[in-house]
Short mmCIF file of C-alpha atoms and ligand atoms in Angstrom, two decimals:
data_model
loop_
_atom_site.label_atom_id
_atom_site.label_comp_id
_atom_site.label_asym_id
_atom_site.label_seq_id
_atom_site.Cartn_x
_atom_site.Cartn_y
_atom_site.Cartn_z
CA MET A 20 23.71 143.86 6.27
CA ASP A 21 19.82 142.49 5.09
CA MET A 22 19.20 145.17 3.00
CA GLN A 23 15.64 145.01 2.08
CA GLY A 24 14.73 143.28 5.08
CA ILE A 25 15.77 146.33 6.65
CA LEU A 26 14.15 148.77 3.42
CA GLU A 27 10.46 146.33 4.58
CA GLU A 28 10.88 147.57 8.52
CA ILE A 29 11.86 151.02 7.05
CA VAL A 30 8.68 151.16 5.77
CA ASP A 31 6.60 149.47 8.74
CA ALA A 32 8.30 151.59 10.50
CA VAL A 33 7.20 154.91 9.04
CA ALA A 34 3.34 154.37 7.91
CA PRO A 35 1.54 156.23 10.54
CA LEU A 36 3.47 159.41 9.07
CA ARG A 37 2.15 157.94 5.46
CA GLY A 38 -0.64 160.79 4.50
CA GLN A 39 0.97 163.14 7.35
CA GLY A 40 1.13 166.98 5.72
CA SER A 41 0.15 167.76 1.82
CA VAL A 42 0.00 166.91 -0.78
CA ALA A 43 1.60 170.25 -3.31
CA SER A 44 -1.79 171.20 -5.48
CA TYR A 45 0.17 174.44 -6.76
CA ILE A 46 0.55 172.39 -10.14
CA PRO A 47 -3.36 170.95 -9.96
CA SER A 48 -2.59 167.55 -11.77
CA LEU A 49 -0.10 166.45 -8.69
CA GLY A 50 -3.12 167.60 -6.12
CA GLY A 51 -4.95 163.63 -7.23
CA VAL A 52 -1.91 161.52 -5.94
CA SER A 53 -2.22 159.57 -3.00
CA PRO A 54 -1.43 161.10 -0.30
CA GLU A 55 -0.98 157.53 1.97
CA SER A 56 1.45 156.42 -0.99
CA PHE A 57 4.97 155.16 0.26
CA GLY A 58 7.93 153.38 -1.11
CA MET A 59 11.74 153.42 -1.27
CA SER A 60 14.26 151.63 -3.29
CA VAL A 61 18.32 151.65 -3.06
CA ALA A 62 21.17 150.92 -5.78
CA MET A 63 24.27 149.26 -4.36
CA ALA A 64 27.23 151.27 -6.08
CA ASP A 65 27.66 147.29 -7.15
CA GLY A 66 24.86 146.27 -8.73
CA PRO A 67 22.17 145.16 -6.38
CA VAL A 68 18.54 147.09 -6.06
CA TYR A 69 16.19 146.57 -3.48
CA GLY A 70 12.97 148.22 -2.13
CA ALA A 71 9.74 148.09 -0.25
CA GLY A 72 6.18 149.26 -0.60
CA ASP A 73 5.21 151.16 -3.88
CA TRP A 74 8.73 151.27 -5.26
CA ARG A 75 7.50 150.57 -8.57
CA THR A 76 4.77 152.89 -8.91
CA PRO A 77 5.76 156.36 -11.28
CA PHE A 78 5.68 159.55 -9.62
CA SER A 79 6.03 163.63 -10.66
CA ILE A 80 10.15 163.70 -9.85
CA GLN A 81 9.85 167.11 -10.61
CA SER A 82 12.67 169.13 -8.72
CA ILE A 83 15.20 165.97 -7.95
CA SER A 84 15.55 166.81 -12.32
CA LYS A 85 17.19 169.57 -11.12
CA VAL A 86 20.34 167.49 -9.78
CA PHE A 87 20.17 165.97 -13.09
CA SER A 88 20.80 169.00 -15.21
CA LEU A 89 23.28 170.54 -13.26
CA ALA A 90 24.89 166.78 -14.33
CA LEU A 91 24.27 167.24 -17.53
CA VAL A 92 25.00 170.66 -17.84
CA MET A 93 29.35 170.57 -15.51
CA SER A 94 29.71 166.72 -17.49
CA TYR A 95 29.78 169.34 -20.75
CA ASP A 96 30.80 172.32 -19.92
CA TYR A 97 33.26 171.54 -16.57
CA ASP A 98 32.54 174.58 -14.00
CA SER A 99 31.99 177.09 -16.47
CA ILE A 100 27.91 177.72 -15.13
CA TRP A 101 28.93 178.88 -11.51
CA ALA A 102 29.86 182.33 -13.22
CA ARG A 103 25.98 182.40 -13.47
CA VAL A 104 24.67 180.63 -9.83
CA PHE A 105 25.73 180.70 -7.10
CA ARG A 106 26.25 177.88 -4.71
CA GLU A 107 24.81 179.03 -0.93
CA PRO A 108 21.97 177.95 0.69
CA SER A 109 18.76 180.51 0.22
CA GLY A 110 17.55 180.51 3.25
CA THR A 111 14.32 181.38 1.73
CA PRO A 112 11.78 179.11 -0.26
CA PHE A 113 12.39 177.38 -3.73
CA ASN A 114 9.81 179.58 -5.54
CA SER A 115 10.94 182.58 -3.95
CA LEU A 116 11.99 185.56 -5.85
CA LEU A 117 13.08 188.30 -3.46
CA GLN A 118 16.75 187.44 -3.59
CA LEU A 119 16.98 187.24 -6.71
CA GLU A 120 16.62 190.78 -7.82
CA ALA A 121 18.38 192.13 -4.99
CA ASP A 122 21.67 189.38 -6.33
CA HIS A 123 21.36 191.34 -9.44
CA GLY A 124 19.42 187.78 -11.44
CA ILE A 125 22.34 185.38 -9.81
CA PRO A 126 20.41 183.02 -8.18
CA ARG A 127 21.53 181.93 -4.60
CA ASN A 128 22.03 177.88 -6.28
CA PRO A 129 21.44 175.64 -9.19
CA PHE A 130 18.56 174.28 -7.09
CA ILE A 131 16.38 176.98 -6.01
CA ASN A 132 14.14 177.36 -9.26
CA ALA A 133 15.55 180.68 -10.47
CA GLY A 134 19.19 178.52 -10.57
CA ALA A 135 17.71 175.63 -12.03
CA ILE A 136 16.34 177.55 -14.65
CA VAL A 137 19.31 179.73 -15.84
CA VAL A 138 21.14 175.90 -15.78
CA THR A 139 17.86 173.75 -18.52
CA ASP A 140 18.92 177.14 -20.24
CA ARG A 141 22.40 176.25 -20.33
CA LEU A 142 21.75 172.82 -21.10
CA LEU A 143 19.21 173.97 -23.86
CA THR A 144 22.29 175.89 -25.68
CA LEU A 145 24.26 173.14 -25.57
CA THR A 146 21.88 170.26 -26.45
CA GLY A 147 18.94 171.99 -28.21
CA ASP A 148 16.60 169.93 -25.66
CA ALA A 149 17.16 170.42 -22.54
CA ALA A 150 14.40 168.48 -21.43
CA GLY A 151 14.87 165.82 -23.82
CA SER A 152 18.66 165.17 -23.00
CA ILE A 153 17.48 164.22 -19.24
CA ARG A 154 15.13 161.34 -20.17
CA GLY A 155 17.80 160.33 -22.32
CA LEU A 156 20.55 160.50 -19.52
CA LEU A 157 17.77 158.88 -17.33
CA ARG A 158 16.47 156.10 -19.05
CA ARG A 159 20.08 155.00 -20.15
CA GLU A 160 20.88 155.08 -16.34
CA SER A 161 18.23 152.92 -15.58
CA GLY A 162 17.99 150.77 -18.27
CA ASN A 163 14.48 151.83 -17.97
CA PRO A 164 14.10 153.10 -22.26
CA ALA A 165 9.83 153.82 -21.38
CA ILE A 166 11.02 156.90 -18.89
CA ASP A 167 9.09 159.84 -20.56
CA VAL A 168 7.46 162.85 -19.57
CA ASP A 169 4.08 163.16 -17.58
CA SER A 170 2.43 165.96 -20.03
CA ALA A 171 -0.23 166.34 -18.54
CA VAL A 172 1.91 167.53 -15.22
CA ALA A 173 4.09 169.66 -17.37
CA ALA A 174 0.73 171.36 -19.61
CA SER A 175 -1.23 171.83 -15.83
CA GLU A 176 2.31 173.24 -14.25
CA ALA A 177 2.33 175.97 -17.36
CA GLU A 178 -0.71 176.68 -16.50
CA HIS A 179 -0.22 178.06 -12.89
CA GLY A 180 3.41 178.80 -13.43
CA HIS A 181 3.69 182.48 -12.41
CA ARG A 182 6.01 182.24 -10.07
CA ASN A 183 8.18 180.91 -12.74
CA SER A 184 7.63 182.76 -15.36
CA ALA A 185 8.61 185.83 -13.78
CA MET A 186 11.37 184.15 -12.12
CA ALA A 187 12.21 183.52 -15.69
CA HIS A 188 11.39 187.76 -16.94
CA LEU A 189 13.67 188.67 -14.29
CA LEU A 190 16.60 185.92 -15.34
CA ALA A 191 16.21 187.42 -18.80
CA SER A 192 16.22 191.55 -17.65
CA TYR A 193 19.64 190.81 -15.78
CA GLY A 194 21.41 189.04 -19.17
CA ASN A 195 21.31 185.51 -17.08
CA LEU A 196 19.12 183.25 -20.11
CA GLU A 197 20.70 182.78 -23.29
CA ASN A 198 17.46 181.11 -25.16
CA PRO A 199 14.03 183.34 -25.18
CA VAL A 200 11.76 183.05 -22.30
CA GLU A 201 9.30 180.45 -23.13
CA ARG A 202 11.56 178.24 -24.90
CA VAL A 203 13.44 177.16 -21.65
CA LEU A 204 10.15 176.86 -19.48
CA ALA A 205 8.75 174.55 -21.86
CA ASN A 206 12.36 172.37 -20.66
CA TYR A 207 11.95 173.22 -17.22
CA PHE A 208 8.58 172.40 -17.30
CA ASP A 209 8.81 169.07 -18.61
CA GLN A 210 11.91 168.01 -17.21
CA CYS A 211 10.40 168.22 -13.60
CA ALA A 212 7.54 166.69 -14.98
CA LEU A 213 9.08 163.04 -15.76
CA GLU A 214 7.71 160.34 -14.05
CA LEU A 215 9.84 157.81 -12.20
CA THR A 216 9.22 154.52 -9.65
CA CYS A 217 11.39 155.08 -6.78
CA GLU A 218 13.82 151.67 -8.65
CA ASP A 219 14.11 153.96 -11.51
CA LEU A 220 15.74 156.69 -9.77
CA ALA A 221 17.41 154.74 -7.27
CA THR A 222 19.25 153.24 -9.83
CA ALA A 223 19.84 156.32 -12.27
CA SER A 224 21.22 158.99 -9.62
CA ARG A 225 23.74 155.28 -8.79
CA PHE A 226 26.68 157.65 -10.46
CA LEU A 227 26.74 160.00 -7.84
CA SER A 228 27.63 157.01 -5.60
CA ARG A 229 30.19 155.56 -7.83
CA HIS A 230 31.85 158.79 -7.82
CA GLY A 231 30.47 159.36 -11.63
CA VAL A 232 30.78 156.24 -12.93
CA SER A 233 27.87 155.68 -15.01
CA SER A 234 25.34 152.35 -15.31
CA GLY A 235 27.68 150.94 -18.27
CA GLY A 236 30.60 151.91 -16.35
CA THR A 237 32.66 154.43 -18.56
CA PRO A 238 32.44 157.59 -16.56
CA PHE A 239 30.23 160.69 -16.96
CA LEU A 240 30.92 162.92 -14.76
CA THR A 241 34.70 163.25 -12.76
CA PRO A 242 34.94 162.10 -9.31
CA HIS A 243 35.93 165.73 -8.59
CA GLN A 244 32.79 167.01 -10.48
CA SER A 245 30.95 163.98 -8.92
CA LYS A 246 31.57 164.84 -5.35
CA ARG A 247 30.94 168.80 -6.23
CA VAL A 248 27.21 168.14 -7.16
CA ASN A 249 26.68 165.59 -4.06
CA ALA A 250 28.64 168.75 -2.14
CA VAL A 251 25.48 170.70 -3.17
CA MET A 252 22.94 168.49 -2.97
CA LEU A 253 24.26 168.40 1.14
CA THR A 254 23.68 172.22 0.82
CA CYS A 255 20.79 173.15 -1.29
CA GLY A 256 18.67 169.89 -2.18
CA THR A 257 16.39 170.82 0.21
CA TYR A 258 15.86 174.29 0.03
CA ASP A 259 15.60 176.24 3.71
CA ALA A 260 15.23 172.35 5.52
CA ALA A 261 18.57 172.23 4.15
CA GLY A 262 20.47 172.06 7.78
CA GLU A 263 17.20 169.67 9.30
CA PHE A 264 18.11 167.51 6.71
CA ALA A 265 21.80 167.19 7.34
CA TYR A 266 20.76 167.21 10.37
CA ARG A 267 18.49 163.80 10.32
CA VAL A 268 19.90 162.46 7.73
CA GLY A 269 23.17 162.91 7.00
CA LEU A 270 23.48 162.40 3.87
CA PRO A 271 23.90 164.74 0.26
CA GLY A 272 19.83 164.79 -0.62
CA LYS A 273 17.85 166.46 -3.67
CA SER A 274 13.66 166.51 -2.59
CA GLY A 275 10.63 167.45 -4.49
CA VAL A 276 7.17 168.67 -4.51
CA GLY A 277 5.84 165.13 -6.55
CA GLY A 278 7.45 163.52 -2.85
CA GLY A 279 10.35 161.97 -3.95
CA ILE A 280 13.59 162.78 -2.46
CA VAL A 281 17.33 161.11 -3.37
CA ALA A 282 19.64 161.04 -1.51
CA ILE A 283 23.46 159.33 -1.49
CA VAL A 284 25.68 157.55 0.18
CA PRO A 285 29.44 158.31 -1.39
CA GLY A 286 30.64 155.24 -1.98
CA ARG A 287 27.85 152.76 -0.91
CA CYS A 288 24.46 153.03 -2.76
CA ALA A 289 21.83 155.76 -3.80
CA ILE A 290 18.10 155.67 -2.05
CA THR A 291 15.13 156.76 -3.06
CA VAL A 292 11.54 157.00 -1.11
CA TRP A 293 8.39 158.81 -2.20
CA GLY A 294 5.98 159.58 -0.06
CA PRO A 295 3.56 162.87 -1.56
CA ALA A 296 2.45 164.28 1.53
CA LEU A 297 4.82 167.33 2.25
CA GLY A 298 6.05 169.13 5.32
CA PRO A 299 5.96 172.94 5.19
CA SER A 300 8.83 173.36 3.12
CA GLY A 301 8.00 171.00 0.43
CA ASN A 302 9.78 167.83 1.55
CA SER A 303 8.13 164.66 2.12
CA VAL A 304 7.95 164.65 5.67
CA ALA A 305 7.33 160.02 6.14
CA GLY A 306 10.33 160.12 3.70
CA ILE A 307 12.66 162.43 5.87
CA ALA A 308 11.69 160.41 8.39
CA ALA A 309 12.42 157.43 6.49
CA LEU A 310 15.60 158.48 5.36
CA ASP A 311 16.95 159.28 9.23
CA GLU A 312 15.40 155.55 10.42
CA PHE A 313 17.36 153.85 6.82
CA THR A 314 21.09 155.81 8.23
CA THR A 315 20.34 155.59 11.89
CA ARG A 316 20.37 151.39 11.29
CA THR A 317 23.01 151.17 9.10
CA GLY A 318 25.02 153.50 10.37
CA TRP A 319 26.02 155.00 6.95
CA SER A 320 25.27 158.86 7.37
CA ILE A 321 28.54 161.00 6.06
CA PHE A 322 28.82 162.25 9.92
O1 LIG B 12 9.18 174.64 -10.15
C1 LIG B 12 8.49 174.69 -9.45
O2 LIG B 12 7.76 174.45 -8.54
C2 LIG B 12 8.22 172.87 -9.67
N1 LIG B 12 7.82 172.13 -11.36
C3 LIG B 12 9.62 172.33 -8.93
C4 LIG B 12 9.36 172.38 -7.35
C5 LIG B 12 10.03 171.29 -6.35
O3 LIG B 12 10.05 170.37 -6.96
C6 LIG B 12 10.45 171.90 -5.39
N2 LIG B 12 11.02 170.92 -4.06
N3 LIG B 12 10.87 170.69 -3.28
#
């Protein structure tokens, strides 16, 4: 298969969708990104990496970081996180507070904000530096030692993070945080503000297409754990649009409000798309269309 040719054709095919939707502005320093940007990269499970468009431009990974925090916690703790967070789709927006109270402080899944805050809290207990350990994983897996937090984005989110603060305090009131709210939130904002290119993110996610085997060839997750992270991505990775994402793309995927999406073809590759203009559920409009094209052209949907 001519993977480079396929990516170039897809980038051309989705060009009319660039800029459709709106760039996230509730974190003000994300608002300055050009809505017209678009990049795509594929990291094959057995090594080669391909890319087209703006695939080497760094962007804010935001909620995509939640995949790596969950993977790290599972690598240390195996399954015990599931006593503190469910793994069911929420059907509500990623920053909703409604369900958390109805569910007595147990978030619906680790990819909505409330669930991710619980996972970050656990990672903080386990490592003493949750955001630093996610950055370390991303550097190691991508081979790019320059990956770092965009501190202006982290500060902007902290300044405007009233909903996340409310969620963290509600979690604490139910006894579902182990660390002080302010430390947990600082780590959460830093992990969301990590900046990666499509190329970095595809190579860093490749272990999920290799049944948990890291770039260095050693097991990071067991095949069993890797299967489970992919399953939660499929059912919960794009929030209340997870059904639509499965229908159109047919792969485990995780989006972020920076406009990135990571999708995994188990046994074959990891794919990253980036287009900052978002649809109503907070997912990249051009990015979903590109992934739809990808599975249509390659036949690599899991369905
Ligand atoms: O906590 C937030 O609201 C952001 N740091 C991350 C949200 C996000 O990326 C949701 N994704 N679609």
